[in-house]
């Protein structure tokens, strides 16, 4: 096993153990610009970040980073980083330095006007400065540097704001009527949710179309869910797929367990209507599926959920699936 693989597995394992050890969780959104000396160009950038503070002065984060659009590169991906924190000014201002791994998805231009969906791993480094107010809200700036082998280097300069979720003993604050005491052993229970939205082909034109399906979600433990989803995509051109997605999710609940956040990974087995049987190629295929989710529980039983799924293929037909659904849950 290579050193890079060992580091990736260690960071992933550490992140999965964090909810039980963390003192606070910071959720933030940042936006700004990306600069690449390799291309000589600049573009927009944005980032969603969930950071767990544990064993002060250390923290671990999971981030989705969008590096913007250069002439020959449209790149984004998922990063996990370990941070060292330096509190200043009576702990109101915190400087942090981080390093970790970045799983990227790069839509690259090819001769003749075609494209390629290139996937890879890269080291990612970060610097942040965060100003904490007397409320749960905070402001921050961030700098990322991404240094892949065989792809372009880039640096992001970002500004943003976020919300700090503190520990709520027994989850009594804003508690659901179904959970007045100690937290339940599972975050999710059993859920069923139909959903509808759009699929976007990760090509140079970002051609989009309709997506829909139904998701069955079951809590495995307090911080793990499993899902089975029927997914249908149709952008009227190359993305015409129907299939079954299966994923394992890391999840956490906040605000009295009304808000949930999660990241999932798994496989998507589908029938490809763009390549029918007898048309040159097997119509059945399997792709990777990496997803982000958030849900809000209106009551003990009803909720709404947003899913963002990244389909990672081996034939340059990656897609993003953005869906919204309303579902019913059985509390276990």
Tab-separated table of C-alpha atoms in Angstrom:
chain	number	residue	atom	x	y	z
A	1	UNK	CA	0.000	0.000	0.000
A	2	UNK	CA	1.449	3.399	-1.010
A	3	UNK	CA	2.017	6.269	1.391
A	4	UNK	CA	-0.673	8.350	-0.327
A	5	UNK	CA	-3.278	5.616	0.147
A	6	UNK	CA	-2.366	5.243	3.838
A	7	UNK	CA	-2.760	8.978	4.400
A	8	UNK	CA	-6.165	9.022	2.661
A	9	UNK	CA	-7.445	6.115	4.750
A	10	UNK	CA	-6.144	7.627	8.000
A	11	UNK	CA	-7.843	10.966	7.309
A	12	UNK	CA	-11.111	9.241	6.397
A	13	UNK	CA	-11.071	7.092	9.549
A	14	UNK	CA	-10.309	10.117	11.718
A	15	UNK	CA	-13.205	12.071	10.222
A	16	UNK	CA	-15.649	9.233	10.844
A	17	UNK	CA	-14.678	9.093	14.531
A	18	UNK	CA	-14.908	12.845	15.093
A	19	UNK	CA	-18.583	13.392	15.996
A	20	UNK	CA	-18.112	11.593	19.318
A	21	UNK	CA	-14.929	13.530	20.152
A	22	UNK	CA	-15.608	16.997	18.777
A	23	UNK	CA	-16.208	20.086	20.878
A	24	UNK	CA	-17.926	22.081	18.113
A	25	UNK	CA	-18.767	21.942	14.433
A	26	UNK	CA	-18.418	24.873	12.021
A	27	UNK	CA	-20.414	24.959	8.779
A	28	UNK	CA	-19.369	27.673	6.326
A	29	UNK	CA	-19.770	28.866	2.743
A	30	UNK	CA	-17.025	30.836	1.014
A	31	UNK	CA	-16.670	32.427	-2.424
A	32	UNK	CA	-13.937	34.226	-4.285
A	33	UNK	CA	-11.458	33.598	-7.078
A	34	UNK	CA	-9.106	30.909	-8.372
A	35	UNK	CA	-5.702	31.703	-9.847
A	36	UNK	CA	-3.615	29.247	-11.876
A	37	UNK	CA	-0.041	30.053	-12.856
A	38	UNK	CA	-0.080	27.043	-15.195
A	39	UNK	CA	-2.830	28.539	-17.365
A	40	UNK	CA	-2.179	32.216	-16.668
A	41	UNK	CA	-5.894	32.637	-16.011
A	42	UNK	CA	-8.251	33.422	-13.150
A	43	UNK	CA	-11.804	32.266	-12.491
A	44	UNK	CA	-14.434	32.203	-9.776
A	45	UNK	CA	-14.276	29.797	-6.822
A	46	UNK	CA	-16.527	28.655	-4.002
A	47	UNK	CA	-16.373	26.183	-1.139
A	48	UNK	CA	-18.688	24.442	1.340
A	49	UNK	CA	-16.859	23.393	4.513
A	50	UNK	CA	-17.801	21.374	7.611
A	51	UNK	CA	-15.096	21.468	10.276
A	52	UNK	CA	-14.933	19.500	13.532
A	53	UNK	CA	-12.823	20.886	16.364
A	54	UNK	CA	-11.404	18.177	18.632
A	55	UNK	CA	-8.492	17.800	21.065
A	56	UNK	CA	-7.749	21.523	20.828
A	57	UNK	CA	-5.806	22.854	18.878
A	58	UNK	CA	-6.666	20.304	16.175
A	59	UNK	CA	-9.583	20.146	13.743
A	60	UNK	CA	-10.601	18.031	10.767
A	61	UNK	CA	-12.696	19.205	7.831
A	62	UNK	CA	-14.645	17.933	4.845
A	63	UNK	CA	-15.004	20.406	1.971
A	64	UNK	CA	-16.410	20.625	-1.513
A	65	UNK	CA	-14.221	22.974	-3.568
A	66	UNK	CA	-15.230	24.376	-6.959
A	67	UNK	CA	-12.200	25.853	-8.723
A	68	UNK	CA	-14.167	27.554	-11.493
A	69	UNK	CA	-13.839	27.340	-15.269
A	70	UNK	CA	-10.600	27.821	-17.180
A	71	UNK	CA	-10.404	27.513	-20.959
A	72	UNK	CA	-9.396	23.838	-20.882
A	73	UNK	CA	-10.247	22.825	-17.292
A	74	UNK	CA	-13.498	22.780	-15.285
A	75	UNK	CA	-12.430	21.247	-11.961
A	76	UNK	CA	-13.986	20.608	-8.565
A	77	UNK	CA	-13.853	17.943	-5.885
A	78	UNK	CA	-13.986	16.730	-2.294
A	79	UNK	CA	-11.224	17.518	0.228
A	80	UNK	CA	-10.452	16.184	3.704
A	81	UNK	CA	-7.880	18.085	5.784
A	82	UNK	CA	-6.277	18.042	9.229
A	83	UNK	CA	-5.862	21.504	10.770
A	84	UNK	CA	-3.739	23.058	13.494
A	85	UNK	CA	-5.417	26.063	15.162
A	86	UNK	CA	-3.884	29.154	16.797
A	87	UNK	CA	-6.419	31.150	18.898
A	88	UNK	CA	-5.728	34.896	19.265
A	89	UNK	CA	-7.434	37.971	20.761
A	90	UNK	CA	-9.105	36.117	23.641
A	91	UNK	CA	-9.938	33.249	21.260
A	92	UNK	CA	-12.135	35.497	19.107
A	93	UNK	CA	-9.800	35.230	16.094
A	94	UNK	CA	-8.423	31.814	15.102
A	95	UNK	CA	-5.734	31.198	12.493
A	96	UNK	CA	-5.558	27.635	11.145
A	97	UNK	CA	-3.171	25.778	8.850
A	98	UNK	CA	-4.336	22.574	7.137
A	99	UNK	CA	-3.189	19.829	4.789
A	100	UNK	CA	-4.932	16.819	3.336
A	101	UNK	CA	-6.136	15.035	0.220
A	102	UNK	CA	-8.397	16.150	-2.619
A	103	UNK	CA	-10.425	13.878	-4.893
A	104	UNK	CA	-10.925	15.930	-8.032
A	105	UNK	CA	-13.087	15.762	-11.154
A	106	UNK	CA	-11.730	17.750	-14.101
A	107	UNK	CA	-13.596	18.280	-17.384
A	108	UNK	CA	-10.800	18.903	-19.888
A	109	UNK	CA	-10.902	20.076	-23.494
A	110	UNK	CA	-9.655	17.666	-26.147
A	111	UNK	CA	-8.655	18.326	-29.787
A	112	UNK	CA	-11.611	18.575	-32.128
A	113	UNK	CA	-13.902	20.128	-29.532
A	114	UNK	CA	-14.485	16.961	-27.494
A	115	UNK	CA	-13.903	16.602	-23.762
A	116	UNK	CA	-12.572	14.147	-21.173
A	117	UNK	CA	-13.675	13.636	-17.554
A	118	UNK	CA	-10.387	13.190	-15.687
A	119	UNK	CA	-10.440	11.935	-12.082
A	120	UNK	CA	-7.521	11.947	-9.668
A	121	UNK	CA	-6.055	12.586	-6.219
A	122	UNK	CA	-4.012	15.612	-5.174
A	123	UNK	CA	-2.542	17.147	-2.010
A	124	UNK	CA	-4.392	20.250	-0.815
A	125	UNK	CA	-3.145	22.853	1.658
A	126	UNK	CA	-5.076	25.583	3.410
A	127	UNK	CA	-4.873	28.708	5.552
A	128	UNK	CA	-7.934	30.220	7.241
A	129	UNK	CA	-8.626	33.095	9.579
A	130	UNK	CA	-11.929	33.042	11.482
A	131	UNK	CA	-13.547	35.793	13.570
A	132	UNK	CA	-16.056	34.429	16.090
A	133	UNK	CA	-18.805	36.760	17.299
A	134	UNK	CA	-20.834	36.549	20.505
A	135	UNK	CA	-23.489	34.701	18.467
A	136	UNK	CA	-23.116	31.355	16.654
A	137	UNK	CA	-22.308	33.251	13.432
A	138	UNK	CA	-18.733	33.893	12.303
A	139	UNK	CA	-16.803	35.391	9.378
A	140	UNK	CA	-13.698	33.944	7.760
A	141	UNK	CA	-11.223	34.114	4.916
A	142	UNK	CA	-9.467	31.140	3.357
A	143	UNK	CA	-6.645	30.290	0.967
A	144	UNK	CA	-6.313	26.853	-0.675
A	145	UNK	CA	-3.465	25.529	-2.783
A	146	UNK	CA	-4.046	22.383	-4.873
A	147	UNK	CA	-1.019	20.632	-6.365
A	148	UNK	CA	-1.924	17.554	-8.460
A	149	UNK	CA	0.607	15.526	-10.406
A	150	UNK	CA	-0.181	15.716	-14.114
A	151	UNK	CA	-2.806	18.465	-13.832
A	152	UNK	CA	-2.814	22.218	-13.270
A	153	UNK	CA	-1.932	23.802	-9.924
A	154	UNK	CA	-4.439	26.286	-8.548
A	155	UNK	CA	-4.867	28.656	-5.602
A	156	UNK	CA	-8.206	29.884	-4.239
A	157	UNK	CA	-8.718	33.154	-2.324
A	158	UNK	CA	-12.035	33.073	-0.476
A	159	UNK	CA	-14.245	35.078	1.889
A	160	UNK	CA	-17.299	33.754	3.657
A	161	UNK	CA	-19.471	33.282	6.701
A	162	UNK	CA	-20.596	30.356	8.777
A	163	UNK	CA	-22.496	29.008	11.752
A	164	UNK	CA	-21.072	27.191	14.779
A	165	UNK	CA	-23.026	24.230	16.123
A	166	UNK	CA	-22.107	23.621	19.759
A	167	UNK	CA	-22.697	20.523	21.804
A	168	UNK	CA	-26.291	20.174	22.981
A	169	UNK	CA	-26.341	17.664	25.863
A	170	UNK	CA	-29.110	15.193	25.230
A	171	UNK	CA	-30.053	17.254	22.174
A	172	UNK	CA	-32.548	19.115	24.358
A	173	UNK	CA	-32.197	22.476	22.635
A	174	UNK	CA	-34.947	22.907	19.982
A	175	UNK	CA	-35.825	19.289	20.713
A	176	UNK	CA	-38.270	17.322	18.653
A	177	UNK	CA	-41.292	16.114	20.623
A	178	UNK	CA	-40.211	12.565	19.802
A	179	UNK	CA	-36.795	13.015	21.396
A	180	UNK	CA	-37.098	14.877	24.708
A	181	UNK	CA	-34.326	12.976	26.457
A	182	UNK	CA	-31.025	11.455	25.476
A	183	UNK	CA	-30.195	11.312	21.747
A	184	UNK	CA	-31.484	8.248	19.883
A	185	UNK	CA	-28.968	5.616	18.764
A	186	UNK	CA	-29.546	6.503	15.081
A	187	UNK	CA	-29.716	9.860	13.346
A	188	UNK	CA	-32.104	8.767	10.613
A	189	UNK	CA	-34.334	5.798	11.399
A	190	UNK	CA	-36.147	4.678	8.222
A	191	UNK	CA	-37.090	7.136	5.444
A	192	UNK	CA	-38.737	7.027	2.029
A	193	UNK	CA	-38.640	10.023	-0.297
A	194	UNK	CA	-39.602	10.618	-3.945
A	195	UNK	CA	-37.469	13.314	-5.557
A	196	UNK	CA	-37.330	15.469	-8.668
A	197	UNK	CA	-34.706	17.774	-10.124
A	198	UNK	CA	-32.203	17.997	-12.940
A	199	UNK	CA	-29.151	16.219	-14.302
A	200	UNK	CA	-26.237	18.184	-15.784
A	201	UNK	CA	-23.746	16.566	-18.162
A	202	UNK	CA	-20.185	17.469	-17.184
A	203	UNK	CA	-19.174	18.420	-20.694
A	204	UNK	CA	-18.081	21.799	-22.049
A	205	UNK	CA	-21.686	22.959	-22.569
A	206	UNK	CA	-23.160	21.638	-19.268
A	207	UNK	CA	-26.273	20.367	-21.043
A	208	UNK	CA	-29.040	19.616	-18.547
A	209	UNK	CA	-32.322	17.766	-18.363
A	210	UNK	CA	-34.817	16.129	-16.016
A	211	UNK	CA	-33.924	13.768	-13.162
A	212	UNK	CA	-36.163	11.950	-10.714
A	213	UNK	CA	-36.589	8.852	-8.621
A	214	UNK	CA	-37.134	7.592	-5.097
A	215	UNK	CA	-34.767	7.095	-2.157
A	216	UNK	CA	-34.995	4.580	0.694
A	217	UNK	CA	-32.747	5.537	3.608
A	218	UNK	CA	-32.076	3.592	6.809
A	219	UNK	CA	-29.923	4.504	9.769
A	220	UNK	CA	-27.162	1.995	10.480
A	221	UNK	CA	-25.823	3.742	13.583
A	222	UNK	CA	-25.858	7.258	14.988
A	223	UNK	CA	-23.498	8.573	12.296
A	224	UNK	CA	-23.975	6.140	9.411
A	225	UNK	CA	-26.845	5.667	6.964
A	226	UNK	CA	-27.376	3.336	4.046
A	227	UNK	CA	-29.468	4.183	0.974
A	228	UNK	CA	-30.954	2.501	-2.062
A	229	UNK	CA	-32.153	4.903	-4.754
A	230	UNK	CA	-33.870	4.483	-8.084
A	231	UNK	CA	-32.489	7.226	-10.335
A	232	UNK	CA	-33.631	8.311	-13.784
A	233	UNK	CA	-31.672	10.876	-15.844
A	234	UNK	CA	-32.502	12.345	-19.256
A	235	UNK	CA	-30.929	15.457	-20.766
A	236	UNK	CA	-32.196	14.569	-24.242
A	237	UNK	CA	-28.699	13.791	-25.500
A	238	UNK	CA	-25.894	11.640	-24.062
A	239	UNK	CA	-27.228	11.372	-20.496
A	240	UNK	CA	-30.182	8.960	-20.626
A	241	UNK	CA	-29.787	6.507	-17.757
A	242	UNK	CA	-32.018	4.567	-15.364
A	243	UNK	CA	-30.556	2.633	-12.484
A	244	UNK	CA	-30.052	1.767	-8.843
A	245	UNK	CA	-27.708	3.680	-6.551
A	246	UNK	CA	-26.403	2.180	-3.316
A	247	UNK	CA	-24.431	4.289	-0.834
A	248	UNK	CA	-23.045	4.448	2.689
A	249	UNK	CA	-23.333	7.870	4.318
A	250	UNK	CA	-21.617	9.708	7.130
A	251	UNK	CA	-24.321	11.880	8.751
A	252	UNK	CA	-24.724	14.239	11.686
A	253	UNK	CA	-27.680	16.119	13.195
A	254	UNK	CA	-27.865	19.670	14.546
A	255	UNK	CA	-30.352	22.189	15.979
A	256	UNK	CA	-32.184	19.684	18.119
A	257	UNK	CA	-31.842	17.041	15.395
A	258	UNK	CA	-34.016	18.985	12.959
A	259	UNK	CA	-31.150	19.747	10.551
A	260	UNK	CA	-29.037	16.910	9.138
A	261	UNK	CA	-25.940	17.009	6.944
A	262	UNK	CA	-24.194	14.120	5.245
A	263	UNK	CA	-21.733	12.882	2.649
A	264	UNK	CA	-22.163	9.549	0.875
A	265	UNK	CA	-20.227	7.298	-1.468
A	266	UNK	CA	-21.182	4.176	-3.382
A	267	UNK	CA	-22.050	2.706	-6.764
A	268	UNK	CA	-24.638	3.426	-9.451
A	269	UNK	CA	-25.647	0.429	-11.619
A	270	UNK	CA	-27.657	1.632	-14.598
A	271	UNK	CA	-29.151	0.856	-17.983
A	272	UNK	CA	-27.814	3.271	-20.585
A	273	UNK	CA	-30.523	4.267	-23.051
A	274	UNK	CA	-27.986	6.219	-25.097
A	275	UNK	CA	-26.214	2.930	-25.924
A	276	UNK	CA	-29.048	0.431	-26.544
A	277	UNK	CA	-28.405	-3.268	-26.987
A	278	UNK	CA	-27.079	-3.964	-30.469
A	279	UNK	CA	-25.888	-0.391	-30.864
A	280	UNK	CA	-22.236	-1.009	-30.109
A	281	UNK	CA	-21.497	-1.601	-26.447
A	282	UNK	CA	-23.086	-3.086	-23.370
A	283	UNK	CA	-26.094	-0.987	-22.264
A	284	UNK	CA	-25.524	-1.995	-18.622
A	285	UNK	CA	-22.759	-0.204	-16.734
A	286	UNK	CA	-21.604	0.811	-13.249
A	287	UNK	CA	-20.313	4.218	-12.120
A	288	UNK	CA	-19.114	5.745	-8.876
A	289	UNK	CA	-21.530	7.920	-6.894
A	290	UNK	CA	-20.348	10.666	-4.498
A	291	UNK	CA	-23.040	12.775	-2.822
A	292	UNK	CA	-23.799	15.594	-0.403
A	293	UNK	CA	-27.135	15.867	1.399
A	294	UNK	CA	-29.005	18.100	3.801
A	295	UNK	CA	-32.478	17.687	5.275
A	296	UNK	CA	-34.854	19.675	7.471
A	297	UNK	CA	-37.433	17.898	9.639
A	298	UNK	CA	-40.739	19.744	9.800
A	299	UNK	CA	-42.055	17.292	12.398
A	300	UNK	CA	-41.272	13.885	13.836
A	301	UNK	CA	-42.445	12.262	10.593
A	302	UNK	CA	-42.138	14.684	7.669
A	303	UNK	CA	-39.003	16.187	6.182
A	304	UNK	CA	-37.567	17.757	3.053
A	305	UNK	CA	-34.174	16.798	1.633
A	306	UNK	CA	-31.772	18.126	-1.009
A	307	UNK	CA	-29.264	15.737	-2.618
A	308	UNK	CA	-26.351	16.584	-4.887
A	309	UNK	CA	-24.974	13.470	-6.595
A	310	UNK	CA	-21.789	13.334	-8.668
A	311	UNK	CA	-21.780	10.408	-11.120
A	312	UNK	CA	-18.183	9.402	-11.962
A	313	UNK	CA	-17.970	7.333	-15.164
A	314	UNK	CA	-15.132	5.799	-17.155
A	315	UNK	CA	-16.431	6.991	-20.547
A	316	UNK	CA	-16.392	10.811	-20.190
A	317	UNK	CA	-20.087	11.054	-19.321
A	318	UNK	CA	-19.942	12.286	-15.729
A	319	UNK	CA	-22.985	14.156	-14.472
A	320	UNK	CA	-24.291	16.136	-11.517
A	321	UNK	CA	-27.784	15.289	-10.256
A	322	UNK	CA	-29.509	17.977	-8.151
A	323	UNK	CA	-32.791	16.847	-6.590
A	324	UNK	CA	-35.322	17.966	-3.994
A	325	UNK	CA	-37.815	15.727	-2.247
A	326	UNK	CA	-40.360	15.538	0.566
A	327	UNK	CA	-40.426	12.319	2.539
A	328	UNK	CA	-41.813	10.364	5.466
A	329	UNK	CA	-39.740	8.882	8.293
A	330	UNK	CA	-40.253	6.179	10.896
A	331	UNK	CA	-38.356	6.961	14.096
A	332	UNK	CA	-36.499	3.946	15.483
